[in-house]
Short mmCIF file of C-alpha atoms in Angstrom, two decimals:
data_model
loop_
_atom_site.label_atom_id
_atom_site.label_comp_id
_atom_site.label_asym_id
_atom_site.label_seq_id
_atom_site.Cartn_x
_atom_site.Cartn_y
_atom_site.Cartn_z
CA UNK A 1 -44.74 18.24 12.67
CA UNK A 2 -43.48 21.35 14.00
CA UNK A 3 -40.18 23.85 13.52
CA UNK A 4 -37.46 23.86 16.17
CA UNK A 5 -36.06 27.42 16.40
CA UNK A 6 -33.04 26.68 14.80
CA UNK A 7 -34.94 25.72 11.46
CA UNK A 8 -35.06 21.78 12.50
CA UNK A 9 -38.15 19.72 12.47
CA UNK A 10 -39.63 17.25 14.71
CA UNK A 11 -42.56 15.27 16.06
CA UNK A 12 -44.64 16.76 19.27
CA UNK A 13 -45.54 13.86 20.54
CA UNK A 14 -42.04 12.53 20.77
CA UNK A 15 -40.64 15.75 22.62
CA UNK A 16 -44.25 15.09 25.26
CA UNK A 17 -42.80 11.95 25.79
CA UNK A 18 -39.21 12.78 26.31
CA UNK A 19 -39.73 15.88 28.82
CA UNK A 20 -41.89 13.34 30.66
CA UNK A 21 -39.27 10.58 30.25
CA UNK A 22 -36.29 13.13 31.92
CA UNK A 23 -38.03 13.82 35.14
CA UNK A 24 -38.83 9.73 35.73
CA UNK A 25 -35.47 8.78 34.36
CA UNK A 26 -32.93 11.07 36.93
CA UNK A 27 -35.17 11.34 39.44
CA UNK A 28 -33.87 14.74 40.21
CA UNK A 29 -37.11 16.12 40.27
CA UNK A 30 -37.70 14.02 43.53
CA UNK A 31 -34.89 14.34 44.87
CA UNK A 32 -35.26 17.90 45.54
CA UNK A 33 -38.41 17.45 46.82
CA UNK A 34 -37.77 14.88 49.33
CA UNK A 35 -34.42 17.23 50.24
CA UNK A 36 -37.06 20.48 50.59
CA UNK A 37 -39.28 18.08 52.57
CA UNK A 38 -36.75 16.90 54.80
CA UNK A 39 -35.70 20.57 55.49
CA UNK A 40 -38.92 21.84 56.03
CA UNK A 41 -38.81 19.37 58.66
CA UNK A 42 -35.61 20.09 60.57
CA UNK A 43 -36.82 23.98 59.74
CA UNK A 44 -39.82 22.84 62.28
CA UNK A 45 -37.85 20.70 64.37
CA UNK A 46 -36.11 23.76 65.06
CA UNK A 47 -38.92 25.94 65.45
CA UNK A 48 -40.47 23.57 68.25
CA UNK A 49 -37.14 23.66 70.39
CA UNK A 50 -37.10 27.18 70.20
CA UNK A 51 -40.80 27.81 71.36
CA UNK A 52 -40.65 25.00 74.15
CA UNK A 53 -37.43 26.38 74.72
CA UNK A 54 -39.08 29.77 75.03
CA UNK A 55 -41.67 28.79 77.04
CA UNK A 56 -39.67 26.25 80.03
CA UNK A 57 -37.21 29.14 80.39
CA UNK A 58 -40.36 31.69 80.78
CA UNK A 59 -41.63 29.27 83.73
CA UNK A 60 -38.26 29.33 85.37
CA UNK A 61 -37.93 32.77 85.47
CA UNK A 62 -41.14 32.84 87.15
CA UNK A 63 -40.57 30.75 89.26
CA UNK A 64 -37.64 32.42 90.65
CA UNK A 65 -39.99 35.64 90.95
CA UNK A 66 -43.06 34.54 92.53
CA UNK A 67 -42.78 30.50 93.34
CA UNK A 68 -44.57 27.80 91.28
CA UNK A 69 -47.91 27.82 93.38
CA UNK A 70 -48.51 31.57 92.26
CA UNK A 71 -47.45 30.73 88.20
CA UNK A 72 -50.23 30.40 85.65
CA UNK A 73 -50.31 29.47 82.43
CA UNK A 74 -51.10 32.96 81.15
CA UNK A 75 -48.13 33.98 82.79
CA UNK A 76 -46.31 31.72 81.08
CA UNK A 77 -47.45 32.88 78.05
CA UNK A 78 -47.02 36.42 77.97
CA UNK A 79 -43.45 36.28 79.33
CA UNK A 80 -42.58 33.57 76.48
CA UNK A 81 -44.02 35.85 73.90
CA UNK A 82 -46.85 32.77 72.21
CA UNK A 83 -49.92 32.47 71.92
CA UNK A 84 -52.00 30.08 74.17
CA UNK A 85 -52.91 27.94 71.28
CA UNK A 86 -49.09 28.08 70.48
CA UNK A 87 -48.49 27.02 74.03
CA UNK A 88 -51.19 24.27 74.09
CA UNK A 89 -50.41 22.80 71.13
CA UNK A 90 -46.86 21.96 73.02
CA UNK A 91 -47.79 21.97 76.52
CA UNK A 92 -51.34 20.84 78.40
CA UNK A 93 -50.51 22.75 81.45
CA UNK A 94 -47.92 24.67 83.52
CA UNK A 95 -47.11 21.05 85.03
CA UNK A 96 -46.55 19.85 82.04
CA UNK A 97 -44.02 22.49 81.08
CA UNK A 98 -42.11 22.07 84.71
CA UNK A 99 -41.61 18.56 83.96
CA UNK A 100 -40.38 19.60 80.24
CA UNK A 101 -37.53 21.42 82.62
CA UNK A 102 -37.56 18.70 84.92
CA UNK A 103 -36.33 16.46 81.69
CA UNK A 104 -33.83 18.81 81.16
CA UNK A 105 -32.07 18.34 84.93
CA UNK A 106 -32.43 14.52 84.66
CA UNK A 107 -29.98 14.20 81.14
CA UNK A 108 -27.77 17.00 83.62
CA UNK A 109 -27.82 14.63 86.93
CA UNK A 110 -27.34 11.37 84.50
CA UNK A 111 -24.33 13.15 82.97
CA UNK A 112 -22.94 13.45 86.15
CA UNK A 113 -23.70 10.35 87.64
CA UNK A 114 -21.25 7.92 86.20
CA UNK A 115 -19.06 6.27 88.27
CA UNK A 116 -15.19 6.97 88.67
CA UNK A 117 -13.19 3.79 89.05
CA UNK A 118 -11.31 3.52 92.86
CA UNK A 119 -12.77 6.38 93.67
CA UNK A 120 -16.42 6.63 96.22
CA UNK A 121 -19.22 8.42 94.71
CA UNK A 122 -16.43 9.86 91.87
CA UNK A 123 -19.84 11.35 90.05
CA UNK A 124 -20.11 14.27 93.03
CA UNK A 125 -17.73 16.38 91.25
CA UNK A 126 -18.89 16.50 87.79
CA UNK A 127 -22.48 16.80 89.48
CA UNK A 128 -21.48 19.90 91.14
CA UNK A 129 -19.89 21.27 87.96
CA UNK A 130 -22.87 20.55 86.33
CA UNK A 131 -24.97 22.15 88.55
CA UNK A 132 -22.78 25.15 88.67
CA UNK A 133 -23.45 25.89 84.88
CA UNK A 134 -27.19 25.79 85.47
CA UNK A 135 -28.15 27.29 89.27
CA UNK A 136 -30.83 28.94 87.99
CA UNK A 137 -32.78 25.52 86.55
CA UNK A 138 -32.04 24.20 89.92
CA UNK A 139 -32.74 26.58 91.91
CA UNK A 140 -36.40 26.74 90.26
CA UNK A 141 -37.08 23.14 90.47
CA UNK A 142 -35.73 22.38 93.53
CA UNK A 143 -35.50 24.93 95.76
CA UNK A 144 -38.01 26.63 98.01
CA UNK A 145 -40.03 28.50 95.39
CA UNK A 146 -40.63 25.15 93.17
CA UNK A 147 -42.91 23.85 95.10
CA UNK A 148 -41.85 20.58 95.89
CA UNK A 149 -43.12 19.27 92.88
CA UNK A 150 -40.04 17.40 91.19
CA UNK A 151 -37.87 16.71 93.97
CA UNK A 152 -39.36 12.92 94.88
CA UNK A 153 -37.91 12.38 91.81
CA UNK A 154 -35.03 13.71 91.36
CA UNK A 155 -34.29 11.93 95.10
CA UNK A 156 -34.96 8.52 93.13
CA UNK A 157 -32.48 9.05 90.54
CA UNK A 158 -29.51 9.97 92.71
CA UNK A 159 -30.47 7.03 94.86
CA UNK A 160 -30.23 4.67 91.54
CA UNK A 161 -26.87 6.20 91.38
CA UNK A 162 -25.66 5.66 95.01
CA UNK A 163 -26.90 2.18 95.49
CA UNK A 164 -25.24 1.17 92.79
CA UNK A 165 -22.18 2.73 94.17
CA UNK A 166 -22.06 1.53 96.99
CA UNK A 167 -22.97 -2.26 95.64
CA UNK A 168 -19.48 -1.59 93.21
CA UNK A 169 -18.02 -1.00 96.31
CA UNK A 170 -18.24 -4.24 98.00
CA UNK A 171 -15.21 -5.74 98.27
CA UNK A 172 -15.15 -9.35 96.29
CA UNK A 173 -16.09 -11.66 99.24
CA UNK A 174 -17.70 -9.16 100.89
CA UNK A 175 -21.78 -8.34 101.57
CA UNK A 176 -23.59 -4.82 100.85
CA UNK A 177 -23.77 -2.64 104.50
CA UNK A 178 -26.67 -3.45 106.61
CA UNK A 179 -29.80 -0.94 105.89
CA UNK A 180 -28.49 -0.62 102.29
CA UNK A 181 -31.32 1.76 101.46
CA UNK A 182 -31.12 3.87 104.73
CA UNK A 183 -27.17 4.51 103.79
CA UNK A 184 -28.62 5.46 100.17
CA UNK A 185 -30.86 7.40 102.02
CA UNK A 186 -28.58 9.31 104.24
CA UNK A 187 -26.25 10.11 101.28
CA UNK A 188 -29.17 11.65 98.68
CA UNK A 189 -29.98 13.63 101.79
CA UNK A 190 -26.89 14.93 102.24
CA UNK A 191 -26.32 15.85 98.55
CA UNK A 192 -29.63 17.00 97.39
CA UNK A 193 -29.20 19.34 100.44
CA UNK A 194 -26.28 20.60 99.45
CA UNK A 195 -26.71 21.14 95.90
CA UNK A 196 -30.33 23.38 97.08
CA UNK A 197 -28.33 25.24 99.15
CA UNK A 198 -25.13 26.10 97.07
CA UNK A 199 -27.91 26.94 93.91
CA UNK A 200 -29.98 29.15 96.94
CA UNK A 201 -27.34 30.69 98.60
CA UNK A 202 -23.63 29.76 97.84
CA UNK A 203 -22.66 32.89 97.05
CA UNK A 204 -18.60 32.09 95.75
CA UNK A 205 -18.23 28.46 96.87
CA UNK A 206 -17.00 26.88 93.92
CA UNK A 207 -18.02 23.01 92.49
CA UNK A 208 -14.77 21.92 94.24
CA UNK A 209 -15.29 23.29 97.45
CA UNK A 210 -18.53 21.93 97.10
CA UNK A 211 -17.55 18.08 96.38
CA UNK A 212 -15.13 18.61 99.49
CA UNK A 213 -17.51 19.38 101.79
CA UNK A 214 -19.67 16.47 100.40
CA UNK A 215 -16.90 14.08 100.32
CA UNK A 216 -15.62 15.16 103.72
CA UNK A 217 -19.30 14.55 105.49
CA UNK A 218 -20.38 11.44 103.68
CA UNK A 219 -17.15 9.12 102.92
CA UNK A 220 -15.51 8.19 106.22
CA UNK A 221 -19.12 6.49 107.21
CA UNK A 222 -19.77 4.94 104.21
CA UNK A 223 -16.03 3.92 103.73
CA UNK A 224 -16.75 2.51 107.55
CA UNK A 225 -19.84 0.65 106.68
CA UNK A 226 -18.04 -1.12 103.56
CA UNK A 227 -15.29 -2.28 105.38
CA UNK A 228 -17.60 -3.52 108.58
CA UNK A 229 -19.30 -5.60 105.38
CA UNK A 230 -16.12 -7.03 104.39
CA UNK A 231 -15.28 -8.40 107.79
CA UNK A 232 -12.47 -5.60 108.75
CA UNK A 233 -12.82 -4.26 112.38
CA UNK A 234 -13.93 -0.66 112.69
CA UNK A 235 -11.48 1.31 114.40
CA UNK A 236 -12.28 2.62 118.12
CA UNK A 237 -14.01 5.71 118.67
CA UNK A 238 -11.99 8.84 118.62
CA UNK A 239 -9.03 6.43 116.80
CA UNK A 240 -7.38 7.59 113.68
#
């Protein structure tokens, strides 16, 4: 027996029993801890972005300065401002972290690589805009100080994209051109060349002026091919 201290009376082990009882009852007690738990994750969550973050934007910059071959890892590490077991505990080597960025271009090329209903290769435009936001990441990865390194694939995704363009393309009744992969072949060249140069050295060309050169080079041969597929004469040389 003991004395509440408003004068009342009661038994200890009871009031044991019911403090204990609260917590299982309302399950408040765990509820906060699973919500603290669940934002200490997204609290690290965003604490990884942020230091690979840190650390594929370091590489780029490099990059940029002194080419990938010339890069190391310690580099790396002093201009992202970790530690090298910070670095390695996200990253096994400056390769690694280049294909971290190299992730990064692929969800940009993919977003820009959907195909626009009646139109040929209606993805160069939004490609180029793309691009135009990020020159920098491009210009790192694929142009002449990167190396070389991600470019084979890079050169396989657009080709995914243009072979199946050009396969949507075939009018019903029709067959694919001749040399299907060659054609893919010529128009990846084309474009990856382009969208080096413009990040290298395109000083005030804009995305649009971009597409138009693209468009201008590439579709009239490819729009040539398709119709040779369906069966429709090509017109004479120098004809209109």
């Amino acid at each position: 027996m003991f004395v509440m201290a408003d004068g009342s009376t009661g038994n200890i082990g009871v009031v044991v029993r019911f403090g204990t009882g609260v917590g299982k009852a309302s399950g408040k007690s765990g509820g906060r801890s699973a919500d603290r738990q669940g934002a200490d994750r997204r609290v690290g969550d965003r604490r990884v972005r942020r230091t690979r973050q840190a650390v594929q934007r370091a590489l780029v910059e490099l990059i940029l300065e002194k080419g990938y071959d010339a890069v190391t890892v310690t580099d790396i590490i002093d201009r992202a401002d970790v530690g090298r077991s910070t670095f390695y505990a996200h990253f096994t080597d400056k390769r690694d972290v280049l294909f971290g960025n190299l992730d990064e271009l692929v969800e940009m090329l993919k977003a820009g690589s959907g195909p626009a209903p009646g139109r040929l290769f209606g993805f160069s435009l939004p490609l180029f805009e793309h691009v135009g936001e990020h020159r920098d990441l491009v210009r790192a990865l694929l142009g002449r100080r990167g190396g070389g390194v991600v470019v084979p694939r890079v050169e396989r995704i657009l080709t995914g994209s243009v072979r199946e363009e050009l396969l949507a393309a075939v009018p019903a009744g029709g067959r694919p051109p001749e040399g299907l992969e060659l054609v893919a072949a010529c128009v990846v060249g084309a474009l990856t060349a382009l969208l080096v140069r413009w990040a290298e050295d395109g000083g005030t060309a804009t995305a649009r002026g971009m597409d138009a050169v693209f468009r201008e080079v590439v579709t009239p041969g490819v729009e040539a091919l398709l119709a040779r597929g369906a069966g429709t004469p090509l017109p004479e040389a120098g004809g209109r």
